[in-house]
Each structure stands twice: as structure tokens, then as C-alpha cells.
Amino acid sequence: MASSSKFAALSSFVFLSLLLKGANAQTYQRLGACPTLGCIFPPDQTDFLAGQLFDIRLEVHAPVNGSEASNGGVPDEKFTLCIQKNRGSCVDAAKFFEVQDPALEKWNFTYYEDLFAEDANQLTHVNVAAKAYRALSLTEPGKYQAKLSYNGQARTVANWVVREPGKRKAKNVLFFIGDGMTQPMITAARLIAHKSINGKYQTLMQLDQMEALGLQMTHSIDSFITDSANSATALYTGKKSTVNALNVYVDSSKDAFDDPKVESIAELFRRKTGGPIGMVSTAYIADATPAALCSHTRDRDQRASVVFEYLHNASALTPQYDWPTSCKGPDVIFGGGAEQFIPGSGSYNGSDFYKAFQQEGYQVVYSNTELKAVGNSKKTLGIFSIDNLAKWLDRNVMPENLKNQKNSPLGDGTDALDQPGLKDMTLKAIDILQARSRGKGWFMMSEAASIDKMMHALDYDRALGELLELDDTVRASIAHLEKIGELDDTLIVVTADHGHGFDVFGGADTKYLAAQTTDRKKREAVGVYKKSGLSGYTVSPDVSPTNQTILFGAQGPNFPVQWNPRYAYAAGFGANPDRRENYKVNTAGPRRPATQGSDGGFEANPAQNTDGFAVSGTLPIDQGQGVHSLQDVPVYAKGPGSEAFRGVYNSVDIFFKIADTLGLGDTRKSH
Ligand SMILES: *[C@@H]1O[C@H](CO)[C@@H](O)[C@H](O)[C@H]1NC(C)=O
Ligand SMILES: *[C@@H]1O[C@H](CO)[C@@H](O)[C@H](O)[C@H]1NC(C)=O
Ligand SMILES: *[C@@H]1O[C@H](CO)[C@@H](O)[C@H](O)[C@H]1NC(C)=O
Ligand SMILES: *[C@@H]1O[C@H](CO)[C@@H](O)[C@H](O)[C@H]1NC(C)=O
Ligand SMILES: *[C@@H]1O[C@H](CO)[C@@H](O)[C@H](O)[C@H]1NC(C)=O
Ligand SMILES: [Zn+2]
């Protein structure tokens, strides 16, 4: 009884305790978006598009031990939820939404309260009573409060807003995501790909020429650094969530598929317009940024289920949880990730997913040649390699690196030598979506995934190659849309999902650097301020004994003329593992900056950049790569509705801006 009366006293100061607990739970959290013992998902500060489908999850926690131990570890099973609209009375949720009161669920979980508890292996035990209301919607714009009553007088309140929907302005939306792309990367890409005379660029990036520029804040719901799953969820649903989550709020149950879902822009577009949708990525196609268009799970690594959801839907995956909306099989799916399709590999139930897609009416292509040759009328699946697609720099400048990968999408152990780039995939996707749209318009997401993947590897040359390929793709898409007469009806948005702490701070004389024998002397090769010099990437190289004309030359326009100049740009990272730096392009394929040492922690890869100097790591030694960073990321837009993308706003606002441009909000009551 002592613990419950202590709890009752605390609960009357629920807001105070919320602040205190929020400050306590940092490294580990009991449940990210639920600092109190009573949880409502969607939580406080959620905005909805009118008519957007969502689930509600309620949880009441009773920690058995640890600093919050309460009620003898027995959760209140008689908790109630009411919903208040504007200033009206608070109506029981089941009555408000005209649904049955859901069944009570019970489970328990454990977590460490902090790093000391982890060192001492002291897990805190928590018992949970819970309920879930499935597939609800709010159609009337206005302010709502969801109030959870539990443990006697304890209350958790979620303030929700249903935004006033906009009228359709654009027929089509082409949404580009440069994964991990930041303004310093764009600036560096411009430096190496566009010629400057006396400080003035003679040509510009396509991104430099868009109609609107904004900045978006990328924070997670429960941490200030995000991952791509969580941030894609924000961009596509207008809801903040937790790292690794795809279109759900993360609840405390073990099941990775029972978490409360929210409807994505792709599902909404299908449900409201019936128009075709496309997903294009240079990553494996089950990766987070494409996955969040159509899939729902708290765990982005459920790759087989993600692809199962592309083909079918959440209801087919988990029939016990009603979810009456879906992407209905995206009309275009282009990317890597053959391991989720090849029978007997990482595919759902080990079955042949190429065949499964064919049985649902898809044509399937496996190479750039087939992609170009195939007709535009059918739904099309294009899977061009196992894992991520090859990088622009390897495909275009160092094609030898495509060999000995054994990554053919057919799974026959040969090399995927005939891979398309982002531009090939995006232009073909436009043609297919256009052919299938029948006046309804279309929605496509096209992702330059390996800007992020190469920044993780601290391979900034390859990352900038990917960024320049994205810019080239945006340029070519604009030209193509103009040619087919759709440019004036298409909103084009280009943004990122998070950053990496990358910037250029000078130049480096790579020849001098390599010739020195001590690390301190090698660092004299780095030139800052006046000594940074001019871009060596935009001028023709000397024909050297190593035949650089062939290896590194003859790209452009809008790409470097050479990739391995003597005077290179010198760049660094906000965070990195131990590594060695020589400022040269890695000719053998993507960098691998760190390898595991004898203590299991990562240290500088002894086989990489052997002529460079050592750079001490700033990350925990269990990190072998760079990590995401805090900075706001840019948003570029062009076309109808683009003016809404000016200014500074939250990542979730991008969903509302796109949904409003497509007129997807619906104030008609659906039940
Ligand atoms: C947690 O739940 C399991 C059953 O799922 C049960 O066996 C176990 O006793 C529970 N633990 C606690 C601490 O209540
Ligand atoms: C909670 O109790 C369990 C045993 O039931 C114990 O293993 C664990 O260390 C305890 N945790 C704390 C934080 O006291
Ligand atoms: C989900 O997929 C199943 C199987 O393909 C199909 O029968 C059902 O109509 C789909 N439901 C929705 C909401 O798309
Ligand atoms: C996948 O395999 C499991 C276990 O064999 C089976 O219960 C389930 O029905 C299968 N699902 C599909 C969609 O084939
Ligand atoms: C560079 O090497 C290629 C073969 O790798 C050869 O065909 C070409 O003639 C060489 N060019 C020069 C300028 O040496
Ligand atoms: Zn990343």
C-alpha cells in the first residue's frame, strides 16, 4: 500500500513528474514516447491529416522494481480513455469512434535504467496492461484531447490537432530523398563538378535552381538524432516516431507488428485517388526509406515482411489487426535487394518472390538493358543486384570494381554488371506511372540512398558522386516532364532525411602527403584558408603513367572531369571511428575505415590509406562507421505548391505540405 499511496501523491503532480522523468531517461528509456506510467499513442503533440487512418495504443505500466516501482508491480486494468473535441465534453473513446471496446492485453518487459544498471546487469521489470483501437480516423479539423485515466487519479493527456486540409494543386508528386544529404555536401559537390572562374561558378547544380528552399528539423520523437526509418515515417505520415520504426509508434510489447500504425502518403494517395505510385532506390528495396512508403513495423530489419507488405498489405501480414488501407502493390518498384526475392534466401517464408510478384501481374526486369526495353503499361518490378546497387563512381569511372561481387539479382553467383543508375530508374518510372495514371496523377519517391551509405563509410568521394547523380537525375526528370507535357502539373520536392557531420575545410597536396614519413609532417600537406587553392576536379588531368585519363577522366558535364587530382579537397567529419586519411579517392571500391581489433572494438583499418595519417576516433569503439548528425537538412521544391516549402519547419510538415498539394485530406465522415 505504501507504494500506491506514494504514487497517488506523485500523480497529482503529473506534469512535474513528466519533466523530471524525461530528464532522467536518456541513454535508455522505459518507453521512448511515454515518460509517464500511462501511455497514449499517438502521443501528445500529434497532428493528423483529416481522414488519415491511425491506431490508438494505450498502455499502463507497473514497474516491479527500479526507481519507478509502483502498485506492487500490478498494472491498473481498469484504465479508461475519453476524447474531447474542441471545448466539448470528454466522450468514451469507443463511443466517440463508434467502435467496440477493445480486449485487454497483458505483457511484461525489462530494460536497463542507465549504464550503471547495465554494468551491474540489473534489469528493471515492468508489467503492462494495454489495449489497441485499430484503423480510426478524425475527419473534422480542430483541436482534440485524448485523456487516459489510470491508477486512480493519474492522467495522461495527448493534445491532437486535425489540420485544415488543402485543395489539390498538383496532379503528380515526384519526391526525391538524398539520404543523409546536407548543405555542406551539396556545396562540396558543386566545388568538384562545376567550374569556377575567379570565385564565380560558370554552371550550377540543378538544386541551386529550384523555386523554393527550406530547412527541416529531423529530430525523433524520443531522441534528437534520427535514423532513416524514423525520419521517413515523419516525411510520409506527418508523425514523429522512434529509431527503426516504419509507420508505427513503438509500443512495449515484443511483437514487431502489433504496434499502432499510421497511414502513409502512398497509402493515402492510393485510397483517395486510385492513382499509381512508384518507389525507386539505389539501396536494397526493403531498406528504410522505400519501406516506409508502404510497410508497418517497429523493426526496419524485418526485410522479408517489408517486401511481403509491398506485394500484399499489413492486413494480409497480420490479419488479426484490422488495417483497411494499403499501397495495393506499387506500380513501380526499382532498386537492389534481390535477397528478399530469390527463393531460399532472405525472402518471406523462403519463397520465390519474383514469381509471387509475377502472379500479381508484375513484369520483372533484372538489368539496365531489360529496364530500357520493357513496355510502360504493366506494373514493373526491377531488382538489379543483391544488396545495395553499385555506386555512381564505380559504375561510371571504375567499372572494374563491379567484378567479383557475385551479386547478380538472379542469385546465380555471377556479377551484376549491367545495373541502372538513379537516373535510368527514375526516368523509366516516370514513363510507367504516366502510362498507368489515366488522368489520376501519380506519386513517386526516388531515393539516392548511398549518399548516406558512403558517408557512413567515410567515403566522401563516392557519397558526392551519388549526390551529383541525384542532381543529374533531378535535372533530367525536369527535362523529361517538360517533354511529356507534365512539368506544370508536377510538384518536385528534393530533401534529405537526416545529416552526417561532413564538411570541407581546405585542400590537400596528396603527392606531398604521401611522400612524408611521419603523421605530423603529412599533415603539413593540408592547406587551409589561402593555401586551400582551387578545385583540381574541374580541370583536365595530366596524362600520367597511371593513365588517369582513362581511370578518372572524361565525365562531365555536371560531374568532375577527374576524381583523383593531386590537389584534392580536405574534408572531415563531426564523428568518426579511428581511421587513416590520405584524401585520395579509394580506387578499390568503397572505403572501410575501421576494422575490429583484438579487444573487439573498432580501430583504424590497417589496410586502408596506408600512406595517410592517423585520425583519432570520437565515437564509442563499437562503432566502425560514421553516424548521423543533428543538423537541419535542406528542402528544395519546384512546381505547383512549391511555395509552401519555403522557410524553416519540422520534418512532419513535409507530409502535410505534400498531402495538401495532392488534396488528400478528407473531411467527410467515413463511418
Ligand atoms: C512476464 O510474463 C511471463 C509470461 O509471458 C511470465 O511467465 C512472467 O512471470 C512475467 N514476469 C513477471 C515479472 O511478471
Ligand atoms: C528486479 O528484480 C529482478 C529479479 O526479479 C532482478 O534480477 C533485477 O536485478 C531487479 N532490478 C532492479 C533494478 O533492482
Ligand atoms: C490485402 O491483401 C490481400 C491479399 O493480397 C487482399 O485480398 C486484400 O484485399 C488486401 N487488402 C487491402 C486493404 O488492400
Ligand atoms: C509462412 O510460413 C508459415 C509457417 O510455415 C505459415 O504459417 C504461413 O501461412 C506462411 N505464410 C505465407 C504467406 O505463405
Ligand atoms: C590507357 O589505358 C587504356 C587501356 O587500359 C589504353 O587503351 C589507352 O590507350 C591508354 N591511354 C593512354 C593515354 O595511355
Ligand atoms: Zn544512415
XYZ file of N, CA, C and O and ligand atoms in Angstrom, residues 543-551, ligand 5:
50
model
N 48.183 13.600 -68.388
C 48.186 12.177 -68.699
C 49.388 11.583 -67.972
O 50.526 11.876 -68.267
N 49.103 10.798 -66.973
C 50.161 10.332 -66.084
C 50.506 8.885 -66.401
O 49.797 8.228 -67.159
N 51.587 8.393 -65.836
C 51.952 6.989 -66.070
C 50.826 6.032 -65.661
O 50.763 4.913 -66.155
N 49.982 6.445 -64.752
C 48.910 5.538 -64.330
C 47.666 5.675 -65.208
O 46.612 5.154 -64.886
N 47.789 6.412 -66.312
C 46.690 6.510 -67.270
C 45.418 7.058 -66.622
O 44.355 6.475 -66.712
N 45.560 8.220 -65.963
C 44.419 8.808 -65.261
C 43.312 9.248 -66.200
O 42.160 9.336 -65.792
N 43.682 9.538 -67.457
C 42.650 9.967 -68.396
C 41.554 8.904 -68.485
O 40.369 9.208 -68.539
N 42.014 7.670 -68.503
C 41.047 6.584 -68.604
C 40.379 6.325 -67.251
O 39.166 6.253 -67.139
N 41.208 6.220 -66.207
C 40.645 5.866 -64.902
C 39.743 6.944 -64.323
O 38.684 6.674 -63.797
C 45.094 3.974 -71.162
O 44.871 2.611 -70.981
C 43.972 2.011 -71.904
C 43.771 0.569 -71.536
O 43.578 0.430 -70.187
C 44.502 2.174 -73.323
O 43.554 1.686 -74.231
C 44.773 3.636 -73.620
O 45.394 3.775 -74.869
C 45.668 4.274 -72.557
N 45.723 5.697 -72.779
C 46.849 6.383 -72.669
C 46.741 7.849 -72.930
O 47.901 5.884 -72.355
